[in-house]
Amino acid sequence: MNRGNSANSRRQESLTFVVKSLSLKYDVVMQRIKLFLFRYPLVALVAIVAIIGIVLEVTGNNEAASWVVSGVAAFIAVLQFKGMVDTLREGSFGIDILAVTAIGSTIAVGEYWAALVVCLMLTGGEALEDYAENRAGAELTSLLEGAPTVAYRQTDSGVEDIDIDAVAVGDQLVVRPHETIPVDARLVSRTALVDESQLTGESMPVHHDEGDLLMSGSMNGTVTIEIVAEKTAANSQYQRIVSLVNEARESKAPFVRLADRVAVPFTLLAFLIAGTAWALSGDPMRFAQVLVVATPCPLIIAAPVAFMAGMSRAARSGLIVKNAGTIEQISKVRSVAFDKTGTLTRGEPEIHVVDSEWPDADILRLAASAEMYSSHPLGEAIVAAAGRNIPQPEHSEDIPAQGVSARVEGRRVMVGKYGFVTGTDKPAPHVLEAGRSSIYVSVDGELAGRFEMSDPIRPETPASLDAVHSIGITNTVILTGDAEETAQRVASELGIDTVHAGLLPEDKVSAITDVKPGPVMMVGDGVNDAPVLAASDVGVAMGARGSAAAVESADVVIMLDDLTRIPRLLLVGKRTMRIAWQAIAIGVAFSVVLMLIGATGVMPAFVGAWMQELVDLACILWALLAARPSKAEKELSARFAQPQGREPTVSV
């Protein structure tokens, strides 16, 4: 008996669970329907009028149905006409003239249901575009949705929940398993396993040791860790990325200009076919039957969807394209220019020789004090080599592409190129080993010594440049402030075509404008690269953790400090443009075929209007292919996954 009661109880619980689940799903569906109708009221109007018209016809009130449906269709045509006029005033050709004419002609010949289908296509086009773009931009959306909002601060009384904006530099924070790291922070725990895939595109978790910097937005592993905030939320890695993604999502590609160029002959052809069919047959119905399949939605929707899909595809590879129009420029790039230090090289120089009559510790201490506030990798290497107890400079001035001048302990200390520290035009007297460069130091106007330094080439650089050339880039360039000899040595090793060395930031801007053939992509990472990144056709900042100025100036930000992302970016740009043009071509081709069929009179206007809806759907589905990797990109990924056969032998 007890077993029977127990079984009945379980069945009752199961039934209750099913009822609650269905009720919840119903509420969700109804909420989505309400939201849809609120955002797209004209779609709701068309749907309601369609229901009213069907009811009237079923009850035998055909004339009333005709007046109701035709009246609403005419109202929507007027709204569309007003939008067309506004577009013309802005200097763009209004391709929706076909839709307005199609509605008017179908109403005139009594095909009011066909007119309503065209209205549905026009009013529903915005909803369809939003849906397609949201699906295409899934990677960009996931980056925004993953933004951390809460942090857990360690206090004397325990752990407290705080808003992420309340985190201050130096706060001790706790990150629980599978939670997002809220701000850029230093690891206090001995080790941590962190998933950085959402930031960098790297699928494998990254192992970190105590003292390592952790990026906000990355996901903690299975063990609770302690961290110390290095930056506030507003200045952290993830917030910078969120800002870039918002900018990317809100941008619109200038591809509409290309669509306009297609739209003008397409519109003329549609009117020519429609007019000819009417003239030859003497039946105005033919005019309407042609125009209902000549609506311009493939031209309006397909390209934006392809661009959003391409930007989403780039984000999946750790590439944030800040503006949709940049995709078009990337697809046309013929030359790629690189900064040397920190881009082609690791940007982590090492001191190999200290050549001075002064004690090594003293010359290093003075030079490190002068370089204390320098952001140049060579200066940072000198500071790192000097260790602790570096005196505070009384005054420090950074001279771009030359060095620094400072006052340290009452002495004037200059660190940089030979001519800069000695005040002469003479070349440096020292002969260096391959791959090394000298940084000179003067104290109170007297040459005090030099450091021989090297900055190894990134291990992925040779393969990345080979891939760039194989994609079809005809000219690769080095733009650097370093010495000519060092730059030529790197170019020779890596197979780079052109070298411009010894450049100041303004010289780089002049040099980039002279690079041919164009358009030109510039890749850099430092503060001194910001002007040339802004001046180039496509500016790419290496690593979102790099210079804030470079990130702000660039059109594309590589979230992972990895040069192999450059050929991936080029392939994404080319594929996106190819898919966009193919989607437009599919729409135009199908529309022309349907127009010719409509001209024969064998396809009723109502059927033709629905056929055009299928054409729109086909164009959108094709445009979404831009979100998938191309065959060339898959081959490139497999190539980079294999051990590279050619290792760099030069360090600079």
XYZ file of C-alpha atoms in Angstrom:
652
model
C 0.000 0.000 0.000
C 2.824 2.324 0.925
C 4.542 1.526 -2.364
C 1.390 2.490 -4.270
C 1.100 5.773 -2.422
C 4.784 6.463 -3.046
C 4.410 5.788 -6.778
C 1.330 8.031 -6.963
C 3.215 10.752 -5.134
C 6.118 10.559 -7.593
C 3.714 10.673 -10.544
C 1.989 13.679 -9.034
C 5.328 15.424 -8.523
C 6.364 14.625 -12.105
C 3.049 15.938 -13.441
C 3.380 19.106 -11.361
C 6.931 19.608 -12.660
C 5.778 19.181 -16.280
C 2.904 21.645 -15.791
C 5.216 24.228 -14.219
C 7.771 23.785 -17.015
C 5.117 24.233 -19.706
C 3.733 27.274 -17.888
C 7.205 28.798 -17.663
C 7.883 28.138 -21.353
C 4.498 29.685 -22.238
C 5.323 32.800 -20.220
C 8.724 33.075 -21.929
C 7.170 32.698 -25.391
C 4.483 35.289 -24.653
C 7.086 37.696 -23.296
C 9.156 37.330 -26.475
C 6.061 37.871 -28.635
C 5.203 41.053 -26.718
C 8.782 42.305 -27.055
C 8.756 41.539 -30.797
C 5.459 43.392 -31.349
C 6.710 46.362 -29.324
C 9.915 46.633 -31.366
C 8.255 46.000 -34.763
C 4.722 47.500 -34.624
C 4.314 47.584 -38.424
C 4.827 43.823 -38.583
C 2.039 43.472 -36.002
C -0.158 45.790 -38.083
C 0.369 43.708 -41.237
C -0.343 40.469 -39.349
C -3.555 41.851 -37.779
C -4.770 43.202 -41.124
C -4.052 39.836 -42.753
C -6.238 38.093 -40.133
C -9.000 40.665 -40.565
C -8.847 40.329 -44.363
C -9.067 36.529 -44.216
C -12.059 36.691 -41.858
C -13.815 39.181 -44.142
C -13.243 37.020 -47.234
C -14.390 33.848 -45.465
C -17.591 35.633 -44.457
C -18.140 36.799 -48.033
C -17.129 40.446 -47.584
C -14.543 40.463 -50.355
C -14.951 44.137 -51.156
C -14.434 45.106 -47.510
C -11.363 42.882 -47.365
C -10.018 44.585 -50.473
C -10.480 48.054 -48.994
C -8.952 47.178 -45.611
C -5.913 45.363 -46.998
C -5.326 47.885 -49.786
C -5.650 50.804 -47.380
C -3.033 49.455 -44.972
C -0.731 48.527 -47.879
C -1.058 52.084 -49.248
C -0.286 53.505 -45.787
C 2.921 51.458 -45.560
C 3.828 52.483 -49.116
C 3.514 56.143 -48.110
C 5.807 55.579 -45.109
C 8.273 53.781 -47.370
C 8.092 56.597 -49.924
C 8.887 59.156 -47.225
C 11.935 57.104 -46.217
C 12.999 56.902 -49.858
C 12.810 60.689 -50.230
C 14.890 61.173 -47.065
C 17.492 58.760 -48.463
C 17.647 60.666 -51.739
C 18.155 63.937 -49.855
C 21.139 62.366 -48.090
C 22.710 61.697 -51.486
C 22.077 57.951 -51.686
C 19.986 56.240 -54.339
C 16.699 55.005 -52.864
C 16.530 51.394 -54.012
C 13.219 50.976 -52.150
C 11.516 52.757 -55.074
C 10.960 49.248 -56.448
C 9.076 48.205 -53.329
C 6.914 51.350 -53.345
C 6.100 50.867 -57.037
C 5.388 47.160 -56.473
C 2.873 47.963 -53.724
C 1.220 50.676 -55.788
C 0.969 48.580 -58.952
C -0.422 45.496 -57.176
C -3.070 47.636 -55.453
C -3.954 49.234 -58.802
C -4.554 45.874 -60.519
C -6.475 44.443 -57.580
C -3.750 42.102 -56.273
C -4.055 43.473 -52.759
C -2.884 40.249 -51.097
C 0.353 40.425 -53.084
C 0.702 44.031 -51.945
C 0.332 42.920 -48.326
C 3.029 40.252 -48.782
C 5.395 42.920 -50.112
C 4.523 45.031 -47.061
C 5.296 42.062 -44.818
C 8.651 41.694 -46.518
C 9.467 45.371 -46.016
C 8.275 45.661 -42.413
C 9.670 42.280 -41.463
C 12.982 43.005 -43.166
C 14.267 44.965 -40.165
C 13.320 42.133 -37.797
C 14.905 39.568 -40.095
C 18.077 41.657 -40.356
C 18.271 42.063 -36.573
C 17.864 38.317 -36.077
C 20.474 37.483 -38.685
C 22.945 40.062 -37.341
C 22.456 38.828 -33.765
C 23.185 35.305 -34.913
C 26.134 36.467 -37.005
C 27.511 38.509 -34.096
C 27.266 35.732 -31.528
C 30.954 35.979 -30.579
C 30.761 39.732 -30.065
C 27.604 39.308 -27.988
C 29.193 36.636 -25.798
C 32.092 38.975 -25.038
C 29.640 41.624 -23.809
C 27.515 39.198 -21.817
C 30.613 37.807 -20.101
C 31.589 41.178 -18.640
C 32.091 40.788 -14.862
C 29.862 42.898 -12.594
C 30.708 41.712 -9.051
C 33.951 41.231 -7.107
C 34.656 39.555 -3.758
C 36.936 41.628 -1.550
C 38.935 40.107 1.307
C 38.625 42.113 4.544
C 39.563 41.564 8.179
C 36.019 40.409 8.880
C 35.799 38.044 5.900
C 34.796 38.255 2.228
C 32.324 40.909 1.065
C 30.487 41.295 -2.247
C 31.135 44.634 -3.938
C 30.236 46.202 -7.257
C 33.069 45.845 -9.748
C 33.330 49.628 -10.080
C 34.118 49.826 -6.352
C 37.344 47.818 -6.710
C 40.419 49.922 -5.935
C 44.035 49.280 -6.880
C 45.629 47.156 -4.145
C 42.408 45.475 -3.006
C 42.804 41.827 -2.027
C 40.185 39.856 -3.977
C 38.959 36.267 -3.968
C 37.946 34.516 -7.186
C 35.893 31.367 -6.746
C 35.993 28.341 -9.085
C 34.577 28.929 -12.573
C 34.072 32.642 -11.933
C 35.309 35.574 -13.992
C 38.382 37.522 -12.870
C 36.859 40.983 -12.305
C 39.853 43.314 -12.884
C 43.443 43.087 -14.062
C 45.239 41.670 -11.041
C 48.407 40.028 -9.730
C 48.146 36.398 -8.588
C 48.760 35.936 -4.856
C 48.056 32.202 -4.724
C 50.892 29.846 -5.634
C 49.359 28.703 -8.923
C 46.221 29.137 -11.004
C 44.765 27.517 -14.096
C 42.897 30.159 -16.093
C 40.703 29.891 -19.186
C 41.564 32.882 -21.406
C 39.761 31.592 -24.510
C 37.125 34.331 -24.503
C 39.864 36.966 -24.598
C 42.560 35.425 -26.749
C 40.921 32.614 -28.712
C 43.304 30.081 -27.133
C 41.308 26.938 -26.332
C 43.635 25.461 -23.691
C 43.683 26.770 -20.076
C 46.814 28.756 -19.190
C 48.958 27.926 -16.134
C 50.012 30.920 -14.006
C 52.384 31.139 -11.041
C 52.420 33.489 -8.074
C 53.127 37.053 -9.182
C 51.771 36.618 -12.733
C 49.376 39.203 -14.127
C 45.864 37.860 -14.758
C 43.561 39.481 -17.300
C 40.069 40.565 -16.317
C 37.413 38.653 -18.203
C 39.317 35.360 -18.077
C 37.755 32.440 -16.212
C 39.218 30.886 -13.078
C 39.650 27.099 -12.963
C 38.438 24.659 -10.325
C 40.277 26.114 -7.277
C 39.590 29.344 -5.376
C 42.440 31.834 -5.836
C 43.495 35.122 -4.282
C 44.554 38.124 -6.322
C 45.539 41.766 -5.802
C 43.915 44.377 -8.033
C 46.432 46.091 -10.331
C 43.879 48.324 -12.053
C 40.368 49.596 -11.534
C 37.547 48.079 -13.571
C 37.409 51.060 -15.948
C 41.113 50.680 -16.810
C 41.187 46.887 -16.950
C 41.652 44.636 -19.955
C 38.084 43.440 -20.260
C 36.486 46.862 -20.015
C 38.744 48.045 -22.842
C 37.619 45.060 -24.894
C 33.944 45.670 -24.059
C 34.362 49.268 -25.228
C 35.919 48.070 -28.492
C 33.165 45.497 -29.020
C 30.422 48.073 -28.425
C 32.088 50.311 -30.985
C 32.244 47.402 -33.435
C 28.594 46.413 -32.965
C 27.338 49.959 -33.428
C 29.353 50.569 -36.588
C 27.888 50.247 -40.054
C 29.922 49.223 -43.042
C 30.205 51.632 -45.974
C 29.393 48.643 -48.154
C 26.046 50.355 -48.806
C 27.857 52.432 -51.433
C 28.645 49.230 -53.301
C 25.043 48.068 -52.921
C 23.908 51.392 -54.370
C 26.099 50.828 -57.421
C 24.358 47.490 -57.963
C 20.942 48.923 -57.134
C 20.921 51.568 -59.870
C 21.287 49.164 -62.841
C 19.112 46.576 -61.022
C 16.277 49.096 -60.639
C 16.550 50.222 -64.277
C 16.544 46.587 -65.444
C 13.467 45.796 -63.323
C 11.505 48.717 -64.749
C 12.671 47.829 -68.268
C 11.478 44.221 -67.960
C 8.210 45.260 -66.290
C 7.497 47.972 -68.849
C 8.340 45.707 -71.791
C 6.102 42.925 -70.452
C 3.196 45.372 -70.080
C 3.764 46.910 -73.521
C 3.979 43.573 -75.340
C 1.035 41.959 -73.556
C -1.146 45.034 -73.070
C -1.879 43.691 -69.580
C -0.871 45.970 -66.649
C -0.929 42.872 -64.433
C 2.412 41.865 -65.985
C 3.984 45.079 -64.670
C 2.931 44.198 -61.118
C 3.972 40.538 -61.503
C 7.501 41.615 -62.410
C 7.965 44.229 -59.712
C 6.828 42.061 -56.779
C 9.877 39.827 -57.381
C 12.227 42.789 -57.885
C 12.221 44.082 -54.304
C 15.623 45.163 -52.987
C 15.902 43.280 -49.679
C 18.888 41.142 -50.804
C 20.836 44.342 -51.446
C 19.776 45.884 -48.121
C 20.232 42.927 -45.768
C 22.823 40.524 -47.169
C 25.910 42.745 -46.912
C 25.421 43.930 -43.286
C 24.797 40.352 -42.169
C 27.972 39.150 -43.895
C 30.004 41.944 -42.283
C 28.681 41.181 -38.808
C 29.376 37.473 -39.356
C 32.929 38.259 -40.452
C 33.540 40.461 -37.401
C 32.214 37.678 -35.189
C 34.518 35.204 -36.902
C 37.458 37.535 -36.279
C 36.529 37.859 -32.590
C 36.590 34.075 -32.279
C 40.238 34.234 -33.356
C 41.099 36.926 -30.829
C 40.742 39.850 -33.273
C 38.504 42.811 -32.459
C 37.655 44.736 -35.634
C 36.495 48.100 -34.304
C 34.544 49.216 -37.370
C 32.612 47.191 -39.917
C 34.029 49.291 -42.754
C 37.517 48.111 -41.820
C 36.651 44.633 -43.101
C 36.339 46.023 -46.610
C 39.740 47.715 -46.356
C 41.375 44.551 -44.989
C 40.161 42.585 -48.003
C 41.973 45.011 -50.332
C 45.309 45.234 -48.459
C 48.319 44.798 -50.755
C 51.173 45.879 -48.448
C 51.809 45.198 -44.760
C 54.202 47.311 -42.671
C 55.551 46.243 -39.279
C 57.150 47.993 -36.382
C 60.193 45.972 -35.306
C 60.566 46.057 -31.533
C 57.710 44.263 -29.790
C 56.047 43.321 -33.064
C 58.474 41.238 -35.107
C 60.556 40.728 -31.972
C 59.510 39.732 -28.469
C 59.959 43.239 -27.128
C 61.864 41.881 -24.119
C 65.504 42.866 -24.680
C 68.338 41.496 -22.570
C 71.673 43.098 -21.654
C 74.626 40.943 -22.705
C 77.566 43.300 -22.207
C 78.197 46.311 -19.959
C 81.178 48.207 -21.401
C 82.244 51.064 -19.089
C 85.105 52.329 -16.948
C 82.520 52.875 -14.253
C 81.536 49.955 -11.986
C 78.732 48.009 -13.656
C 76.342 48.598 -10.773
C 76.899 52.383 -10.854
C 76.426 52.866 -14.597
C 73.352 50.630 -14.541
C 71.898 52.528 -11.590
C 72.265 55.920 -13.290
C 70.936 54.678 -16.636
C 68.002 52.917 -14.937
C 67.088 56.091 -13.072
C 67.006 58.037 -16.347
C 64.903 55.299 -17.979
C 62.594 54.841 -14.970
C 59.519 56.319 -16.686
C 60.331 55.174 -20.214
C 57.868 52.836 -21.952
C 60.444 51.691 -24.510
C 61.374 47.994 -24.158
C 65.121 48.807 -24.145
C 64.605 51.217 -21.251
C 62.516 48.675 -19.370
C 65.303 46.103 -19.827
C 67.863 48.494 -18.294
C 65.572 49.162 -15.310
C 65.008 45.418 -14.843
C 68.764 44.699 -14.979
C 69.523 47.370 -12.351
C 67.269 45.722 -9.785
C 66.184 47.687 -6.697
C 67.365 50.886 -5.026
C 67.145 52.973 -8.206
C 67.267 56.697 -7.364
C 64.328 58.859 -8.361
C 65.229 61.167 -11.286
C 64.912 64.860 -10.577
C 63.864 65.460 -14.180
C 63.304 63.126 -17.129
C 62.523 63.820 -20.782
C 61.826 61.182 -23.416
C 63.066 62.125 -26.913
C 61.242 59.838 -29.407
C 63.491 57.547 -31.472
C 66.615 59.003 -29.804
C 66.682 58.241 -26.068
C 66.117 59.929 -22.719
C 67.694 62.883 -20.959
C 67.436 63.123 -17.171
C 68.949 64.710 -14.090
C 69.954 62.096 -11.538
C 71.588 62.987 -8.204
C 72.571 66.363 -9.622
C 74.125 64.899 -12.795
C 72.881 65.128 -16.344
C 72.440 61.584 -17.650
C 71.623 60.764 -21.279
C 70.790 57.266 -22.534
C 70.176 56.314 -26.159
C 71.812 56.401 -29.571
C 75.513 57.289 -29.941
C 74.898 60.550 -31.783
C 72.237 61.608 -29.293
C 74.310 61.090 -26.118
C 77.538 62.503 -27.622
C 75.952 65.368 -29.559
C 77.830 64.451 -32.769
C 76.976 63.158 -36.226
C 79.706 60.516 -36.090
C 78.697 56.854 -36.447
C 79.021 54.563 -33.455
C 82.618 53.230 -33.268
C 81.806 49.752 -31.990
C 81.430 46.698 -34.233
C 78.664 44.476 -32.934
C 77.945 40.803 -33.220
C 75.042 39.823 -35.458
C 71.749 40.596 -33.823
C 73.011 43.014 -31.164
C 72.643 46.746 -30.752
C 74.312 49.274 -28.466
C 72.699 51.738 -26.068
C 75.092 54.483 -24.935
C 75.228 56.428 -21.684
C 76.755 59.846 -21.025
C 77.147 61.586 -17.673
C 77.529 65.368 -17.597
C 78.336 65.392 -21.316
C 81.053 62.707 -21.125
C 80.562 59.255 -22.691
C 80.420 56.906 -19.704
C 79.695 53.528 -21.265
C 77.398 51.394 -23.328
C 75.190 48.328 -23.090
C 75.072 45.637 -25.737
C 71.524 44.346 -25.974
C 69.532 41.874 -28.030
C 65.816 41.376 -28.562
C 65.031 37.903 -29.969
C 62.716 37.570 -32.936
C 59.391 35.987 -32.036
C 59.416 32.246 -32.805
C 56.219 32.575 -34.879
C 57.458 35.536 -36.964
C 59.042 33.636 -39.908
C 56.010 31.409 -40.476
C 53.631 34.373 -40.100
C 55.471 36.416 -42.744
C 55.610 33.418 -45.081
C 51.836 33.093 -44.700
C 51.329 36.824 -45.337
C 53.248 36.547 -48.614
C 51.375 33.372 -49.629
C 48.012 35.139 -49.165
C 48.987 37.580 -51.910
C 50.603 40.502 -50.078
C 53.127 41.847 -52.566
C 55.149 44.117 -50.273
C 56.207 43.752 -46.636
C 57.902 46.659 -44.886
C 59.763 47.443 -41.656
C 59.210 50.917 -40.186
C 61.448 51.355 -37.150
C 63.342 53.932 -35.153
C 66.249 51.505 -34.742
C 69.516 51.600 -36.649
C 69.618 50.817 -40.368
C 72.097 47.972 -39.936
C 69.978 46.190 -37.333
C 66.769 46.621 -39.332
C 68.397 45.347 -42.541
C 69.696 42.318 -40.675
C 66.176 41.435 -39.505
C 64.687 42.052 -42.954
C 67.241 39.790 -44.589
C 66.552 36.969 -42.147
C 62.765 37.218 -42.454
C 62.483 37.962 -46.177
C 60.973 41.420 -45.718
C 60.946 43.450 -48.928
C 61.502 47.054 -47.787
C 63.209 48.700 -44.808
C 62.834 52.231 -43.419
C 65.017 52.697 -40.319
C 65.982 55.511 -37.956
C 62.478 56.972 -38.103
C 60.848 59.378 -35.689
C 57.067 58.925 -35.160
C 56.323 61.678 -37.691
C 58.755 60.036 -40.146
C 56.772 56.796 -39.905
C 53.624 58.677 -40.895
C 55.392 60.099 -43.964
C 56.858 56.706 -44.832
C 53.527 54.853 -44.635
C 51.969 57.221 -47.178
C 54.749 56.362 -49.644
C 54.366 52.581 -49.352
C 53.064 51.043 -52.559
C 50.956 49.241 -53.601
C 48.054 50.225 -51.364
C 45.968 49.883 -49.306
C 48.559 49.469 -46.537
C 48.147 47.701 -43.196
C 50.393 48.856 -40.332
C 51.112 46.554 -37.375
C 52.574 48.008 -34.172
C 52.281 48.071 -30.403
C 54.032 51.054 -28.817
C 53.107 54.643 -27.996
C 55.288 55.864 -30.864
C 53.253 53.680 -33.249
C 49.962 55.452 -32.485
C 50.316 58.183 -35.181
C 51.231 55.755 -37.961
C 48.471 53.318 -36.935
C 45.973 56.161 -37.281
C 47.442 57.299 -40.616
C 47.523 53.874 -42.289
C 44.625 52.400 -44.261
C 44.300 49.643 -41.636
C 46.025 50.010 -38.251
C 46.535 46.857 -36.184
C 47.601 47.010 -32.514
C 49.480 43.951 -31.270
C 48.031 42.808 -27.959
C 45.262 44.578 -26.045
C 47.686 44.769 -23.115
C 49.974 46.982 -25.160
C 50.057 50.752 -25.359
C 46.668 52.374 -24.727
C 47.504 54.980 -27.380
C 48.170 52.262 -29.957
C 44.923 50.455 -29.105
C 42.903 53.658 -29.380
C 44.479 54.608 -32.728
C 44.184 51.174 -34.327
C 41.316 49.827 -36.428
C 41.944 46.263 -35.233
C 43.171 45.034 -31.850
C 44.805 41.619 -31.527
C 43.824 40.380 -28.074
C 46.561 37.744 -28.027
C 50.147 38.892 -28.459
C 50.651 36.574 -31.428
C 51.834 37.547 -34.920
C 50.082 34.541 -36.537
C 46.844 36.510 -36.139
C 47.885 38.843 -38.988
C 47.445 36.286 -41.829
C 44.242 35.078 -40.134
C 42.931 38.648 -40.185
C 43.727 39.013 -43.882
C 41.909 35.764 -44.683
C 38.832 36.762 -42.647
C 38.642 40.091 -44.498
C 38.924 38.500 -47.928
C 36.364 35.781 -47.152
C 33.851 38.232 -45.670
C 33.905 40.461 -48.745
C 33.691 37.458 -51.035
C 30.644 36.106 -49.171
C 28.987 39.554 -49.131
C 29.323 39.902 -52.909
C 28.159 36.324 -53.455
C 25.047 36.917 -51.334
C 24.205 40.013 -53.358
C 24.870 38.165 -56.624
C 22.578 35.305 -55.548
C 19.801 37.751 -54.707
C 20.148 39.670 -57.968
C 20.378 36.501 -60.106
C 17.310 34.871 -58.560
C 15.374 38.127 -58.810
C 16.197 38.506 -62.508
C 15.074 34.922 -63.221
C 11.852 35.498 -61.299
C 11.282 38.805 -63.134
C 11.572 37.038 -66.476
C 9.110 34.384 -65.292
C 6.784 37.100 -64.011
C 6.949 38.836 -67.394
C 5.403 35.751 -69.039
C 2.332 35.975 -66.810
C 2.526 32.338 -65.641
C 3.323 33.258 -62.023
C 0.604 35.138 -60.096
C 1.703 38.245 -58.228
C 0.805 36.671 -54.859
C 3.043 33.656 -55.556
C 5.827 35.897 -56.859
C 5.785 37.945 -53.648
C 6.325 34.805 -51.555
C 9.042 33.596 -53.933
C 10.891 36.857 -53.265
C 10.726 36.077 -49.542
C 12.541 32.798 -50.263
C 15.181 34.728 -52.201
C 15.737 36.992 -49.181
C 16.106 33.965 -46.911
C 18.615 32.338 -49.284
C 20.724 35.526 -49.353
C 20.800 35.797 -45.562
C 21.719 32.142 -45.073
C 24.543 32.554 -47.575
C 25.751 35.745 -45.855
C 25.955 33.852 -42.548
C 28.632 31.616 -44.081
C 31.098 34.433 -43.349
C 30.974 33.319 -39.702
C 32.581 29.994 -40.647
C 36.308 29.567 -41.328
C 37.399 29.251 -44.934
C 39.382 26.304 -46.247
C 42.474 28.527 -46.423
C 42.046 29.532 -42.773
C 41.717 25.893 -41.690
C 44.877 25.033 -43.608
C 46.653 27.989 -42.001
C 45.588 26.882 -38.510
C 46.849 23.362 -39.197
C 50.125 24.781 -40.503
C 50.708 26.878 -37.385
C 49.820 23.906 -35.198
C 52.776 21.973 -36.663
C 56.390 22.535 -35.499
C 57.959 25.206 -37.678
C 60.799 24.048 -39.882
C 62.590 27.396 -39.987
C 63.678 28.922 -36.708
C 64.791 32.547 -36.495
C 68.524 32.913 -36.085
C 68.736 36.658 -35.667
C 68.036 38.628 -32.505
C 68.063 42.379 -32.432
